[in-house]
mmCIF file of C-alpha atoms in Angstrom:
data_model
loop_
_atom_site.group_PDB
_atom_site.id
_atom_site.type_symbol
_atom_site.label_atom_id
_atom_site.label_comp_id
_atom_site.label_asym_id
_atom_site.label_seq_id
_atom_site.Cartn_x
_atom_site.Cartn_y
_atom_site.Cartn_z
ATOM 1 C CA MET A 111 -33.114 -42.893 -139.624
ATOM 2 C CA SER A 112 -35.471 -40.150 -138.934
ATOM 3 C CA MET A 113 -35.229 -39.436 -135.282
ATOM 4 C CA LYS A 114 -37.502 -36.474 -134.263
ATOM 5 C CA ARG A 115 -36.758 -34.669 -131.166
ATOM 6 C CA SER A 116 -39.596 -35.219 -128.802
ATOM 7 C CA THR A 117 -41.492 -32.918 -126.880
ATOM 8 C CA LYS A 118 -42.134 -35.360 -124.004
ATOM 9 C CA GLU A 119 -39.990 -35.635 -121.210
ATOM 10 C CA PRO A 120 -37.497 -38.783 -121.627
ATOM 11 C CA ASN A 121 -37.599 -41.772 -119.260
ATOM 12 C CA THR A 122 -34.381 -41.470 -117.810
ATOM 13 C CA THR A 123 -34.782 -44.623 -115.513
ATOM 14 C CA LEU A 124 -31.663 -46.928 -116.264
ATOM 15 C CA PHE A 125 -32.172 -49.732 -118.249
ATOM 16 C CA SER A 126 -32.311 -52.931 -116.591
ATOM 17 C CA ASP A 127 -29.886 -54.855 -119.110
ATOM 18 C CA PRO A 128 -27.092 -52.608 -120.359
ATOM 19 C CA HIS A 129 -25.424 -55.733 -121.586
ATOM 20 C CA LEU A 130 -28.139 -56.241 -124.337
ATOM 21 C CA TYR A 131 -27.944 -52.429 -125.026
ATOM 22 C CA ARG A 132 -24.220 -52.629 -125.592
ATOM 23 C CA LYS A 133 -24.157 -55.856 -127.540
ATOM 24 C CA LEU A 134 -26.800 -54.191 -130.011
ATOM 25 C CA ALA A 135 -24.893 -50.937 -130.197
ATOM 26 C CA GLY A 136 -21.768 -52.722 -131.056
ATOM 27 C CA SER A 137 -23.869 -54.254 -134.027
ATOM 28 C CA PHE A 138 -24.946 -50.794 -135.037
ATOM 29 C CA GLN A 139 -21.624 -49.835 -135.419
ATOM 30 C CA TYR A 140 -20.569 -52.811 -137.439
ATOM 31 C CA LEU A 141 -23.480 -52.018 -139.688
ATOM 32 C CA SER A 142 -22.925 -48.519 -140.012
ATOM 33 C CA ILE A 143 -20.126 -49.328 -142.107
ATOM 34 C CA THR A 144 -22.096 -49.823 -144.836
ATOM 35 C CA ARG A 145 -25.420 -47.883 -144.039
ATOM 36 C CA PRO A 146 -24.295 -44.323 -143.799
ATOM 37 C CA ASP A 147 -27.916 -43.404 -142.989
ATOM 38 C CA ILE A 148 -27.861 -44.854 -139.453
ATOM 39 C CA ALA A 149 -24.333 -43.161 -138.638
ATOM 40 C CA PHE A 150 -25.922 -40.205 -136.638
ATOM 41 C CA THR A 151 -28.133 -42.687 -134.711
ATOM 42 C CA THR A 152 -25.530 -44.922 -134.142
ATOM 43 C CA ASN A 153 -23.434 -42.545 -132.709
ATOM 44 C CA TYR A 154 -26.199 -41.363 -130.448
ATOM 45 C CA ILE A 155 -26.889 -44.773 -129.067
ATOM 46 C CA CYS A 156 -22.940 -45.506 -128.539
ATOM 47 C CA GLN A 157 -22.696 -42.445 -126.601
ATOM 48 C CA ARG A 158 -24.755 -43.731 -124.031
ATOM 49 C CA MET A 159 -23.561 -47.247 -123.405
ATOM 50 C CA HIS A 160 -22.241 -46.433 -120.034
ATOM 51 C CA GLN A 161 -25.657 -45.890 -118.458
ATOM 52 C CA PRO A 162 -28.348 -46.533 -120.865
ATOM 53 C CA THR A 163 -31.730 -45.354 -119.923
ATOM 54 C CA ILE A 164 -35.199 -46.614 -120.907
ATOM 55 C CA ASN A 165 -35.137 -43.803 -123.470
ATOM 56 C CA ASP A 166 -31.920 -44.641 -124.911
ATOM 57 C CA TYR A 167 -33.215 -48.018 -125.357
ATOM 58 C CA GLN A 168 -36.450 -47.185 -126.886
ATOM 59 C CA VAL A 169 -34.020 -45.306 -129.705
ATOM 60 C CA LEU A 170 -32.082 -48.403 -130.236
ATOM 61 C CA LYS A 171 -35.413 -50.303 -130.782
ATOM 62 C CA ARG A 172 -36.771 -47.587 -133.284
ATOM 63 C CA LEU A 173 -33.395 -48.402 -135.068
ATOM 64 C CA LEU A 174 -33.831 -51.965 -135.165
ATOM 65 C CA CYS A 175 -37.461 -51.708 -136.709
ATOM 66 C CA TYR A 176 -36.004 -49.287 -139.121
ATOM 67 C CA LEU A 177 -33.217 -51.573 -140.225
ATOM 68 C CA GLN A 178 -35.849 -54.377 -140.435
ATOM 69 C CA GLY A 179 -37.874 -52.320 -142.899
ATOM 70 C CA THR A 180 -34.918 -51.467 -144.889
ATOM 71 C CA THR A 181 -33.118 -54.451 -145.818
ATOM 72 C CA HIS A 182 -33.290 -53.950 -149.131
ATOM 73 C CA LEU A 183 -31.512 -51.009 -149.053
ATOM 74 C CA GLY A 184 -27.471 -50.507 -150.128
ATOM 75 C CA ILE A 185 -25.041 -48.559 -151.719
ATOM 76 C CA PRO A 186 -24.283 -49.000 -155.476
ATOM 77 C CA ILE A 187 -21.207 -48.566 -157.284
ATOM 78 C CA GLU A 188 -22.101 -46.158 -160.183
ATOM 79 C CA PRO A 189 -19.840 -45.557 -163.140
ATOM 80 C CA ASP A 190 -18.948 -41.850 -163.544
ATOM 81 C CA ASP A 191 -15.758 -39.522 -163.324
ATOM 82 C CA LEU A 192 -13.481 -40.271 -160.668
ATOM 83 C CA GLN A 193 -13.094 -37.006 -159.037
ATOM 84 C CA LEU A 194 -13.294 -36.803 -155.227
ATOM 85 C CA ARG A 195 -15.730 -34.295 -153.369
ATOM 86 C CA ALA A 196 -17.099 -33.965 -149.860
ATOM 87 C CA PHE A 197 -19.773 -32.370 -147.856
ATOM 88 C CA VAL A 198 -19.650 -31.349 -144.331
ATOM 89 C CA ASP A 199 -21.863 -29.867 -141.582
ATOM 90 C CA ALA A 200 -21.964 -29.592 -137.683
ATOM 91 C CA ASP A 201 -24.939 -28.838 -135.008
ATOM 92 C CA TRP A 202 -23.510 -26.394 -132.844
ATOM 93 C CA ALA A 203 -23.890 -27.494 -128.797
ATOM 94 C CA SER A 204 -26.698 -29.963 -129.929
ATOM 95 C CA ASP A 205 -25.849 -32.264 -126.760
ATOM 96 C CA SER A 206 -27.455 -30.947 -123.944
ATOM 97 C CA THR A 207 -25.557 -33.052 -121.562
ATOM 98 C CA ASP A 208 -22.189 -31.373 -122.248
ATOM 99 C CA ARG A 209 -22.945 -28.827 -124.918
ATOM 100 C CA ARG A 210 -20.481 -30.423 -127.376
ATOM 101 C CA SER A 211 -21.263 -30.090 -131.050
ATOM 102 C CA ILE A 212 -22.132 -33.030 -133.662
ATOM 103 C CA TYR A 213 -20.461 -33.041 -136.639
ATOM 104 C CA GLY A 214 -20.542 -35.244 -139.791
ATOM 105 C CA TYR A 215 -19.050 -35.523 -143.186
ATOM 106 C CA CYS A 216 -19.368 -37.763 -146.299
ATOM 107 C CA ALA A 217 -16.994 -38.146 -149.442
ATOM 108 C CA PHE A 218 -17.983 -39.190 -152.936
ATOM 109 C CA LEU A 219 -15.629 -40.429 -155.821
ATOM 110 C CA GLY A 220 -17.852 -39.506 -158.872
ATOM 111 C CA ALA A 221 -21.347 -40.613 -157.736
ATOM 112 C CA THR A 222 -20.111 -43.380 -155.466
ATOM 113 C CA ILE A 223 -19.930 -42.468 -151.629
ATOM 114 C CA ILE A 224 -16.883 -43.973 -150.395
ATOM 115 C CA SER A 225 -16.487 -42.445 -146.696
ATOM 116 C CA TRP A 226 -18.596 -40.918 -144.041
ATOM 117 C CA SER A 227 -18.507 -40.182 -140.402
ATOM 118 C CA ALA A 228 -20.700 -38.596 -137.608
ATOM 119 C CA LYS A 229 -19.159 -37.800 -134.315
ATOM 120 C CA LYS A 230 -18.980 -35.605 -131.604
ATOM 121 C CA GLN A 231 -16.427 -32.779 -131.044
ATOM 122 C CA GLU A 232 -13.982 -33.280 -128.513
ATOM 123 C CA THR A 233 -14.215 -29.868 -126.885
ATOM 124 C CA VAL A 234 -16.864 -27.530 -126.506
ATOM 125 C CA ALA A 235 -17.105 -24.925 -129.094
ATOM 126 C CA LYS A 236 -18.068 -21.273 -128.089
ATOM 127 C CA SER A 237 -19.713 -20.149 -131.507
ATOM 128 C CA SER A 238 -21.173 -21.846 -134.476
ATOM 129 C CA THR A 239 -18.286 -20.679 -136.440
ATOM 130 C CA GLU A 240 -15.827 -22.544 -134.369
ATOM 131 C CA ALA A 241 -17.913 -25.826 -134.447
ATOM 132 C CA GLU A 242 -18.298 -25.726 -138.109
ATOM 133 C CA TYR A 243 -14.717 -24.682 -138.789
ATOM 134 C CA ARG A 244 -13.425 -27.447 -136.471
ATOM 135 C CA SER A 245 -15.726 -29.984 -138.717
ATOM 136 C CA VAL A 246 -14.274 -28.484 -141.947
ATOM 137 C CA SER A 247 -10.641 -29.432 -140.456
ATOM 138 C CA ALA A 248 -11.870 -32.881 -139.696
ATOM 139 C CA ALA A 249 -13.363 -33.395 -142.995
ATOM 140 C CA SER A 250 -10.277 -32.031 -144.576
ATOM 141 C CA SER A 251 -7.981 -34.885 -143.018
ATOM 142 C CA GLU A 252 -10.099 -37.374 -144.230
ATOM 143 C CA VAL A 253 -9.905 -35.704 -147.684
ATOM 144 C CA LEU A 254 -6.144 -35.406 -148.014
ATOM 145 C CA TRP A 255 -5.832 -39.028 -146.621
ATOM 146 C CA LEU A 256 -8.247 -40.137 -149.697
ATOM 147 C CA ARG A 257 -6.493 -38.043 -152.342
ATOM 148 C CA ARG A 258 -2.994 -39.919 -151.103
ATOM 149 C CA LEU A 259 -4.810 -43.446 -151.220
ATOM 150 C CA LEU A 260 -6.401 -42.603 -154.754
ATOM 151 C CA ALA A 261 -3.111 -41.740 -156.051
ATOM 152 C CA GLU A 262 -1.552 -45.091 -154.651
ATOM 153 C CA PHE A 263 -4.473 -46.612 -156.780
ATOM 154 C CA HIS A 264 -3.388 -44.408 -159.850
ATOM 155 C CA ILE A 265 -6.164 -42.460 -159.866
ATOM 156 C CA PRO A 266 -4.608 -38.984 -159.029
ATOM 157 C CA GLN A 267 -6.690 -35.991 -158.232
ATOM 158 C CA THR A 268 -5.339 -33.199 -160.461
ATOM 159 C CA SER A 269 -7.718 -30.402 -159.123
ATOM 160 C CA PRO A 270 -8.429 -29.474 -155.764
ATOM 161 C CA THR A 271 -11.141 -31.484 -154.216
ATOM 162 C CA THR A 272 -13.939 -29.262 -153.034
ATOM 163 C CA ILE A 273 -15.356 -29.566 -149.696
ATOM 164 C CA TYR A 274 -19.124 -28.205 -149.581
ATOM 165 C CA TYR A 275 -20.157 -26.310 -146.521
ATOM 166 C CA ASP A 276 -23.139 -24.374 -145.786
ATOM 167 C CA ASN A 277 -21.572 -21.710 -143.070
ATOM 168 C CA THR A 278 -20.449 -18.588 -144.853
ATOM 169 C CA SER A 279 -18.418 -17.508 -141.650
ATOM 170 C CA ALA A 280 -16.517 -20.564 -141.965
ATOM 171 C CA ILE A 281 -15.712 -20.289 -145.550
ATOM 172 C CA ALA A 282 -14.848 -16.589 -145.290
ATOM 173 C CA LEU A 283 -12.242 -17.415 -142.753
ATOM 174 C CA ALA A 284 -10.677 -20.540 -144.627
ATOM 175 C CA HIS A 285 -10.011 -18.177 -147.442
ATOM 176 C CA ASN A 286 -9.145 -15.001 -145.597
ATOM 177 C CA PRO A 287 -5.182 -14.702 -145.334
ATOM 178 C CA VAL A 288 -5.362 -12.211 -142.372
ATOM 179 C CA PHE A 289 -5.987 -14.265 -139.069
ATOM 180 C CA HIS A 290 -8.326 -12.249 -136.403
ATOM 181 C CA ALA A 291 -7.721 -12.549 -132.584
ATOM 182 C CA HIS A 292 -11.290 -13.861 -131.885
ATOM 183 C CA THR A 293 -10.403 -16.927 -133.553
ATOM 184 C CA LYS A 294 -6.793 -17.636 -132.231
ATOM 185 C CA HIS A 295 -8.126 -20.600 -130.406
ATOM 186 C CA ILE A 296 -8.516 -22.588 -133.657
ATOM 187 C CA GLU A 297 -5.334 -21.194 -135.262
ATOM 188 C CA ILE A 298 -3.979 -24.672 -135.744
ATOM 189 C CA ASP A 299 -6.936 -25.737 -137.781
ATOM 190 C CA TYR A 300 -7.007 -22.373 -139.627
ATOM 191 C CA HIS A 301 -3.429 -22.975 -140.822
ATOM 192 C CA PHE A 302 -3.681 -26.345 -141.504
ATOM 193 C CA ILE A 303 -6.724 -25.579 -143.963
ATOM 194 C CA ILE A 304 -5.298 -22.356 -145.528
ATOM 195 C CA ASN A 305 -1.967 -24.093 -146.203
ATOM 196 C CA HIS A 306 -3.584 -26.995 -147.960
ATOM 197 C CA ILE A 307 -6.029 -24.466 -149.948
ATOM 198 C CA ALA A 308 -2.771 -22.581 -151.177
ATOM 199 C CA LYS A 309 -1.037 -25.672 -152.065
ATOM 200 C CA GLY A 310 -4.148 -26.789 -154.403
ATOM 201 C CA ASP A 311 -5.344 -29.729 -152.392
ATOM 202 C CA LEU A 312 -8.852 -28.266 -151.253
ATOM 203 C CA ASN A 313 -11.022 -25.903 -152.059
ATOM 204 C CA ILE A 314 -14.023 -24.890 -149.768
ATOM 205 C CA SER A 315 -17.149 -24.019 -151.354
ATOM 206 C CA HIS A 316 -20.347 -22.923 -150.347
ATOM 207 C CA ILE A 317 -23.808 -24.854 -150.763
ATOM 208 C CA SER A 318 -27.083 -24.037 -149.501
ATOM 209 C CA SER A 319 -28.487 -25.586 -146.280
ATOM 210 C CA ILE A 320 -31.260 -27.467 -148.224
ATOM 211 C CA ASP A 321 -28.612 -29.119 -150.446
ATOM 212 C CA GLN A 322 -26.382 -30.071 -147.745
ATOM 213 C CA ILE A 323 -26.039 -33.677 -147.700
ATOM 214 C CA ALA A 324 -24.161 -34.133 -144.607
ATOM 215 C CA ASP A 325 -26.807 -32.713 -142.511
ATOM 216 C CA ILE A 326 -28.256 -36.322 -142.336
ATOM 217 C CA LEU A 327 -25.102 -37.029 -140.313
ATOM 218 C CA THR A 328 -25.433 -34.260 -137.692
ATOM 219 C CA LYS A 329 -29.295 -34.082 -136.399
ATOM 220 C CA PRO A 330 -32.597 -35.654 -136.193
ATOM 221 C CA LEU A 331 -34.649 -34.880 -139.378
ATOM 222 C CA PRO A 332 -38.075 -34.909 -140.338
ATOM 223 C CA GLU A 333 -39.221 -38.119 -142.124
ATOM 224 C CA ASP A 334 -39.363 -36.186 -145.811
ATOM 225 C CA ARG A 335 -36.183 -34.527 -145.317
ATOM 226 C CA PHE A 336 -34.660 -37.737 -143.951
ATOM 227 C CA ILE A 337 -35.340 -39.788 -147.209
ATOM 228 C CA LEU A 338 -34.451 -36.858 -149.470
ATOM 229 C CA LEU A 339 -31.117 -36.932 -148.182
ATOM 230 C CA ARG A 340 -30.800 -40.600 -147.713
ATOM 231 C CA HIS A 341 -31.530 -40.455 -151.639
ATOM 232 C CA LYS A 342 -28.579 -38.153 -152.272
ATOM 233 C CA LEU A 343 -26.202 -40.364 -150.442
ATOM 234 C CA THR A 344 -26.822 -42.761 -153.033
ATOM 235 C CA ILE A 345 -28.616 -45.376 -150.646
ATOM 236 C CA CYS A 346 -31.140 -47.074 -152.801
ATOM 237 C CA SER A 347 -33.147 -50.445 -153.492
ATOM 238 C CA LYS A 348 -30.822 -53.555 -154.815
ATOM 239 C CA GLU A 349 -33.585 -53.927 -157.070
ATOM 240 C CA ALA A 350 -33.438 -50.504 -158.732
#
């Protein structure tokens, strides 16, 4: 859902019916299992279930309107090769309440999206490289699990799975065998990723920010950009 950052001051008055808010938020969580286009907004809404405000409820109502107008959309299963690939992105320190970063990833088997996530990182990142590298680590864990799952389904991945990313510093760190002192605080993530690159399980590749599909999972977007990335997620009309 396109959710532009408003220039107006948000209404921080507590919402009068938090039970209703939480009930709807839970329904959105369930629905986001099949609708990756609402994953970011659902994550935003669910983070505010403890003390929802009027502004939070307005975001929730806007998501309801969006869903009502897009009931015809779904995820098709497309015939294609069975190669796994993933896209990952992060929005550094984007939450003004605690300055934790939002990250998101999506994985495709051929042309069909099979996994996605939009979450807030558990710790505050001191730099954009740290935030983005931690998101690569999270996406790598998901990709490795998918590779094992596909192997059990007799769909082995015979080549490294490419994870597409738009941060050149994080990519350089992943491919650099020399560990730097200023990145010591992400040492575990570093060794985890570089170990699987060396084993031939993963390949971290650069992609331009314009083509980064996971952008839709990390931040509010203008409507035209949102619709473009929604299409790249393969979400389309059931009649298409």
